[in-house]
XYZ file of C-alpha atoms in Angstrom:
403
model
C -68.356 -10.426 -0.761
C -70.539 -12.036 1.961
C -71.384 -14.897 -0.404
C -67.689 -15.410 -1.115
C -66.840 -15.566 2.599
C -69.531 -18.227 3.190
C -68.179 -20.233 0.281
C -64.647 -20.136 1.712
C -65.821 -21.291 5.139
C -67.537 -24.346 3.669
C -64.382 -25.655 1.975
C -63.155 -28.835 3.683
C -59.552 -30.043 2.980
C -59.418 -33.766 2.269
C -56.735 -36.340 3.014
C -53.618 -36.487 0.873
C -53.910 -38.776 -2.097
C -51.777 -41.835 -1.611
C -51.535 -44.622 -4.111
C -50.948 -48.132 -2.918
C -47.368 -49.279 -3.204
C -46.778 -51.077 -6.438
C -44.749 -54.091 -5.479
C -42.732 -55.227 -8.441
C -42.932 -58.983 -8.639
C -40.542 -61.174 -10.524
C -42.269 -63.670 -12.753
C -40.741 -66.867 -13.957
C -40.443 -67.015 -17.715
C -42.040 -70.151 -19.208
C -39.559 -72.419 -20.959
C -41.293 -71.939 -24.316
C -40.856 -68.163 -23.982
C -37.125 -68.304 -23.361
C -35.054 -66.857 -26.175
C -32.308 -68.689 -27.988
C -29.860 -66.271 -26.353
C -31.087 -67.236 -22.871
C -30.674 -70.925 -23.639
C -27.178 -70.308 -24.960
C -26.234 -68.398 -21.806
C -27.417 -71.246 -19.605
C -25.453 -73.668 -21.761
C -22.308 -71.597 -21.226
C -22.826 -71.724 -17.461
C -23.230 -75.492 -17.607
C -19.953 -75.837 -19.491
C -17.705 -73.980 -17.039
C -15.410 -76.372 -15.211
C -16.028 -75.016 -11.700
C -18.948 -76.536 -9.766
C -20.422 -73.147 -8.816
C -20.717 -70.047 -10.995
C -22.853 -66.976 -11.583
C -22.760 -63.991 -13.939
C -24.503 -60.749 -12.959
C -24.995 -57.378 -14.657
C -24.007 -54.838 -12.028
C -26.297 -51.840 -12.589
C -29.529 -53.859 -12.483
C -28.489 -56.952 -10.550
C -29.801 -59.111 -13.393
C -28.483 -62.672 -13.210
C -27.499 -63.667 -16.732
C -26.386 -67.221 -16.054
C -25.766 -69.464 -13.076
C -24.628 -72.915 -12.064
C -25.357 -74.373 -8.618
C -25.261 -70.792 -7.365
C -27.178 -71.419 -4.132
C -25.141 -74.297 -2.733
C -23.189 -73.295 0.352
C -19.417 -73.296 -0.057
C -16.335 -72.025 1.734
C -15.384 -68.629 0.264
C -11.692 -68.360 1.213
C -10.372 -64.821 0.626
C -13.395 -63.819 -1.442
C -14.670 -63.093 2.076
C -12.579 -59.926 1.917
C -15.113 -58.328 -0.440
C -17.331 -57.777 2.593
C -14.369 -56.528 4.614
C -13.520 -54.043 1.852
C -17.161 -52.968 1.636
C -17.321 -52.170 5.349
C -14.013 -50.291 5.229
C -15.209 -48.121 2.349
C -18.543 -47.515 4.071
C -16.669 -46.393 7.192
C -14.670 -44.006 5.004
C -17.835 -42.668 3.391
C -19.470 -42.148 6.786
C -16.446 -40.214 8.034
C -15.669 -42.724 10.788
C -12.150 -43.137 9.414
C -9.976 -41.382 6.814
C -7.329 -42.746 4.464
C -4.522 -40.990 6.315
C -5.392 -42.510 9.709
C -2.500 -44.436 11.244
C -3.471 -47.960 12.318
C -1.423 -49.778 14.952
C -1.085 -53.484 14.207
C -1.967 -55.727 17.149
C -0.222 -58.965 18.061
C -3.373 -60.810 17.010
C -3.421 -59.178 13.576
C 0.292 -59.812 13.065
C -0.159 -63.496 13.934
C -2.471 -64.249 11.015
C -1.321 -67.058 8.769
C -2.052 -67.605 5.102
C -1.617 -64.768 2.629
C -0.065 -61.794 4.386
C 2.263 -58.813 4.066
C 4.156 -59.662 7.269
C 2.973 -56.804 9.417
C 4.714 -56.757 12.798
C 3.164 -56.102 16.204
C 2.870 -52.362 16.950
C 3.811 -51.435 13.396
C 1.830 -48.459 12.101
C 0.347 -48.227 8.614
C -2.191 -45.883 7.049
C -5.700 -46.991 6.163
C -4.772 -46.335 2.533
C -1.804 -48.715 2.682
C -3.801 -51.425 4.438
C -6.512 -51.143 1.778
C -3.863 -51.827 -0.860
C -2.571 -54.787 1.121
C -6.069 -56.296 1.236
C -7.208 -55.532 -2.317
C -3.917 -56.331 -4.060
C -2.121 -58.922 -1.941
C -5.136 -60.399 -0.101
C -3.374 -59.846 3.220
C -5.019 -61.508 6.205
C -2.970 -59.496 8.698
C -4.074 -56.223 7.093
C -7.716 -57.378 7.202
C -7.621 -58.062 10.915
C -5.779 -54.802 11.620
C -8.529 -52.851 9.845
C -11.297 -54.889 11.500
C -9.881 -54.082 14.929
C -9.416 -50.416 14.021
C -13.042 -50.018 12.936
C -14.809 -52.176 15.529
C -12.348 -52.682 18.382
C -12.073 -56.416 17.810
C -12.301 -58.847 14.926
C -15.284 -60.511 16.598
C -17.281 -57.290 16.691
C -16.330 -56.553 13.093
C -17.594 -59.992 12.042
C -20.933 -59.121 13.643
C -21.066 -56.094 11.334
C -20.231 -58.338 8.382
C -23.111 -60.678 9.131
C -25.530 -57.809 9.734
C -24.556 -56.225 6.418
C -24.907 -59.567 4.654
C -28.454 -59.845 5.978
C -29.253 -56.330 4.732
C -28.020 -57.264 1.263
C -30.209 -60.372 1.138
C -27.273 -62.785 1.438
C -29.517 -65.390 3.017
C -27.080 -68.299 2.708
C -24.015 -66.562 4.129
C -22.447 -66.699 7.568
C -19.053 -65.200 8.364
C -16.819 -66.395 11.193
C -13.756 -64.265 10.452
C -12.909 -61.213 8.344
C -10.303 -62.731 6.044
C -11.631 -66.093 4.863
C -9.604 -68.619 6.820
C -11.416 -71.952 6.759
C -13.969 -72.553 9.504
C -16.799 -75.070 9.522
C -19.551 -72.439 9.677
C -17.830 -69.847 7.462
C -20.012 -70.292 4.364
C -21.541 -68.442 1.442
C -22.815 -69.066 -2.108
C -21.925 -67.832 -5.572
C -25.130 -65.778 -5.606
C -24.350 -64.126 -2.280
C -20.812 -63.318 -3.410
C -22.299 -61.599 -6.459
C -24.644 -59.576 -4.230
C -21.866 -58.167 -2.059
C -19.643 -57.648 -5.103
C -22.391 -55.631 -6.774
C -22.854 -53.469 -3.683
C -19.142 -52.710 -3.556
C -18.876 -51.959 -7.284
C -22.023 -49.823 -7.547
C -21.622 -47.652 -4.490
C -17.846 -47.497 -4.089
C -16.265 -47.237 -7.543
C -13.023 -46.054 -5.924
C -12.363 -49.716 -5.160
C -11.111 -49.973 -8.748
C -8.194 -47.697 -7.835
C -6.989 -50.439 -5.497
C -8.066 -53.605 -7.298
C -6.393 -52.612 -10.576
C -2.944 -52.089 -9.033
C -0.703 -54.777 -10.479
C 2.467 -54.238 -8.445
C 3.385 -51.704 -5.784
C 5.775 -51.448 -2.862
C 4.843 -50.585 0.684
C 7.243 -49.522 3.424
C 7.349 -51.351 6.742
C 8.200 -49.085 9.679
C 9.073 -51.381 12.578
C 11.254 -51.496 15.669
C 13.839 -53.263 13.514
C 13.910 -50.387 11.060
C 12.411 -49.529 7.679
C 12.218 -51.886 4.707
C 10.292 -52.278 1.458
C 7.812 -55.048 0.679
C 6.390 -55.719 -2.766
C 2.676 -56.269 -3.394
C 1.615 -58.272 -6.450
C -2.017 -58.615 -7.447
C -3.445 -62.095 -6.934
C -5.997 -61.435 -9.705
C -4.143 -62.281 -12.911
C -7.038 -60.997 -15.033
C -5.857 -57.456 -14.277
C -2.967 -58.133 -16.656
C -4.541 -60.743 -18.913
C -8.086 -59.493 -19.643
C -8.517 -56.078 -21.213
C -11.882 -55.305 -19.598
C -10.950 -56.422 -16.061
C -11.607 -53.990 -13.203
C -11.257 -56.291 -10.157
C -12.280 -57.773 -7.840
C -11.053 -60.526 -5.484
C -9.538 -63.989 -5.569
C -9.525 -66.708 -2.941
C -8.000 -70.099 -2.295
C -7.758 -72.670 0.461
C -7.491 -76.435 0.190
C -11.082 -76.654 1.445
C -12.601 -73.860 -0.664
C -10.694 -74.547 -3.862
C -9.884 -71.744 -6.287
C -12.382 -68.874 -6.250
C -12.727 -65.477 -7.881
C -15.215 -62.646 -8.123
C -14.115 -61.076 -11.408
C -15.492 -57.689 -12.408
C -15.146 -56.215 -15.877
C -16.529 -53.285 -17.845
C -16.951 -52.904 -21.600
C -18.474 -49.661 -22.841
C -21.566 -49.089 -20.665
C -21.948 -52.663 -19.411
C -20.374 -53.822 -16.147
C -20.438 -57.502 -15.223
C -19.264 -59.609 -12.310
C -18.474 -63.306 -12.772
C -18.278 -65.455 -9.644
C -16.415 -68.761 -9.743
C -16.318 -70.941 -6.630
C -14.568 -74.241 -5.983
C -12.333 -74.334 -9.053
C -9.767 -77.110 -9.359
C -6.808 -74.850 -10.180
C -5.905 -71.195 -10.516
C -5.792 -71.121 -14.305
C -9.204 -72.726 -14.778
C -10.974 -70.290 -12.429
C -9.746 -67.367 -14.545
C -10.634 -69.183 -17.771
C -14.132 -69.850 -16.447
C -14.528 -66.201 -15.449
C -13.421 -64.987 -18.881
C -15.809 -67.443 -20.560
C -18.731 -66.020 -18.587
C -17.678 -62.406 -19.080
C -17.182 -62.757 -22.829
C -20.545 -64.477 -23.217
C -22.223 -61.749 -21.189
C -20.682 -58.918 -23.183
C -21.630 -60.667 -26.430
C -25.321 -60.946 -25.602
C -26.092 -57.958 -23.358
C -27.474 -54.568 -24.241
C -28.326 -51.994 -21.592
C -31.091 -49.390 -21.509
C -30.604 -46.593 -18.993
C -33.070 -43.772 -18.414
C -31.108 -41.053 -16.685
C -34.372 -39.179 -16.122
C -33.480 -36.044 -18.051
C -36.955 -35.590 -19.522
C -39.116 -32.922 -17.889
C -41.988 -34.199 -15.773
C -45.431 -32.565 -15.591
C -46.649 -30.754 -12.502
C -49.602 -32.159 -10.570
C -52.537 -30.052 -9.395
C -52.787 -29.725 -5.600
C -56.226 -29.433 -4.021
C -56.494 -27.372 -0.850
C -52.857 -26.282 -0.819
C -51.061 -22.974 -0.448
C -49.691 -23.705 -3.917
C -51.830 -24.899 -6.792
C -49.267 -27.325 -8.221
C -46.363 -29.482 -7.140
C -43.409 -30.590 -9.248
C -42.265 -34.189 -9.594
C -38.912 -35.939 -9.452
C -37.705 -39.482 -10.058
C -36.875 -41.668 -7.077
C -33.895 -43.101 -8.957
C -32.541 -43.911 -12.382
C -33.882 -46.906 -14.283
C -31.823 -49.534 -16.084
C -32.824 -52.661 -17.972
C -30.684 -55.427 -19.444
C -31.745 -57.269 -22.575
C -30.210 -60.525 -23.781
C -32.613 -61.182 -26.661
C -31.419 -58.591 -29.162
C -34.380 -56.250 -28.621
C -34.158 -52.732 -30.034
C -33.921 -50.764 -26.799
C -34.506 -47.473 -28.594
C -38.151 -48.581 -28.707
C -38.575 -48.504 -24.929
C -41.618 -46.343 -24.107
C -42.016 -44.236 -20.961
C -45.590 -44.227 -19.649
C -46.333 -42.071 -16.566
C -49.015 -43.301 -14.160
C -50.215 -40.226 -12.247
C -53.394 -38.983 -10.556
C -55.180 -35.919 -11.907
C -54.602 -34.147 -8.587
C -53.391 -34.662 -5.041
C -54.705 -33.154 -1.823
C -52.615 -31.025 0.522
C -50.583 -31.349 2.628
C -47.913 -32.866 0.379
C -44.450 -33.592 1.762
C -41.343 -33.503 -0.382
C -40.530 -37.115 -1.235
C -44.145 -38.328 -1.028
C -44.884 -40.981 -3.616
C -47.177 -39.505 -6.275
C -47.081 -42.146 -8.999
C -44.642 -44.054 -11.153
C -42.990 -44.066 -14.551
C -43.569 -47.357 -16.344
C -41.177 -48.617 -19.015
C -42.684 -50.699 -21.811
C -40.910 -52.663 -24.548
C -42.795 -54.515 -27.278
C -46.033 -54.133 -25.324
C -44.574 -55.613 -22.122
C -43.758 -53.764 -18.917
C -40.055 -54.179 -18.205
C -39.932 -52.148 -15.011
C -40.795 -48.888 -13.316
C -39.485 -46.204 -11.010
C -41.420 -44.114 -8.512
C -42.272 -40.453 -9.078
C -42.025 -38.313 -5.955
C -43.114 -34.836 -4.910
C -40.247 -32.431 -5.545
C -41.440 -29.896 -2.944
C -43.599 -29.570 0.155
C -47.042 -27.971 -0.219
C -48.778 -27.081 3.038
C -52.539 -27.302 3.496
C -54.209 -23.939 2.978
C -55.977 -22.467 6.025
C -58.643 -19.767 6.210
C -56.109 -16.936 6.068
C -54.505 -18.392 2.944
C -57.858 -18.371 1.141
C -58.480 -14.746 2.139
C -55.037 -13.847 0.834
C -55.753 -15.615 -2.440
C -59.033 -13.720 -2.811
C -57.367 -10.357 -2.235
C -54.652 -11.210 -4.750
C -57.345 -12.038 -7.307
C -59.086 -8.705 -6.737
C -55.794 -6.775 -6.850
C -55.024 -8.312 -10.215
C-alpha cells in the first residue's frame, strides 16, 4: 500500500492535447483538370444576356457558374434581402414578434417607388409588413420596419453594413434599406448570393412569405378601413415549378435584377441576375442558370448519424470522453462522380490529457472521394472531463480494491 501511495504522488498531469487548427484552403483547379461539365457551366454563364450573373448551391455555398460577379452595381430592391434578413434575425432573437404593431412614420409613408401606400400613423403588424416587403417590394414597409427595429433608418443601415461585413460581402455598401438609387449604394452579384444564402439557410420561414402570389392587406387609417392587394413581383413563383423566392429589383440605373431561389429534390440553388435589360430576360436568365445547375449537380450530405469512438483521457476523473461533430458536412459535385463512394476518415489522437472542456476540438473527420480530400468537419469533445486530483486517485484505488 505504501508503494502504491508513492506511485500516486509522483503522477504529474500534463497539458491538454490540442491539435493545430486545420485551415481549409481553397485551391484553384488547373484548366487541364476542369471537367467537361465545369466548362459547360461556364459557357452557360457566358451566354446569359445580363452583364452580371452567379449561380450558387445554397447548403455549401459552392459557386457553380459566374459572369462578372465581382463588378460593383446598383442593386435596386434586391437590397431588401438584407432588410428581410435583419428582420428575421430580430424575430429569432426575440427583439420583436410577428404580432407587434408598428406605427408608420411620416418619413416611412413618404417613400416613393414601389409601395403599399402606408399612411402616417397607420398601424400594421410585423407579419403584414413582412408580406408587404417580400411580396410587393414595398419601400414604405421597409422603412417602417427599419425604424421599428433600430429607431431610425440611418441606424438600421449601419446594422445592414455591419452584417454585410460579417458575411464577407466585401464589395457592398448600403445607403438605404430599400434600394433607392444612391451613388454609393452598391453591391455585386457574388455579394447578393452571399446574403441570399444566409437568409435561405438560416431562416427557411422566408419561403412562407416569398411564395405568396396574391394576398390582400387591410389599411386601418384615420380615413377608415380599406383593402389593398399585394401581387408578387417575382413572376417565377407562378412560372417555374421549383421556385421558392427570393427578391426582384428594378430602377432605371440598376436595370432589372433578381435573386431567384429554387429547390429540386435535395438541391437548393440561388441564381443572381443583375443589370438585365428587361423584366422577361432577367427571369429567362435565372431559369437558364437554375436548369443548368439542377442538370449537373449532385449533393452528398453526411448528417453525422454514424457513432464516433471514444477517446482515452489521461489524468482525468473519467477515463474516456465521447465525441460529437461540429456540424453537418455537404459537398456538391458537378462532374458526375459516384457520391456513394465518399469515404469518412477520422483523424484523432490516441489520447488527450485532462482537463477537457465540452466543445474542445479533438480532431476532424475527413471526407475523401476518388483518393482526393473533398472537405472535413471538426470533431469536438461531447462532455467535460476534469483533471483528477490526489483524492480522485485514492477513490479510484479504493474502488479497485472493493471490486
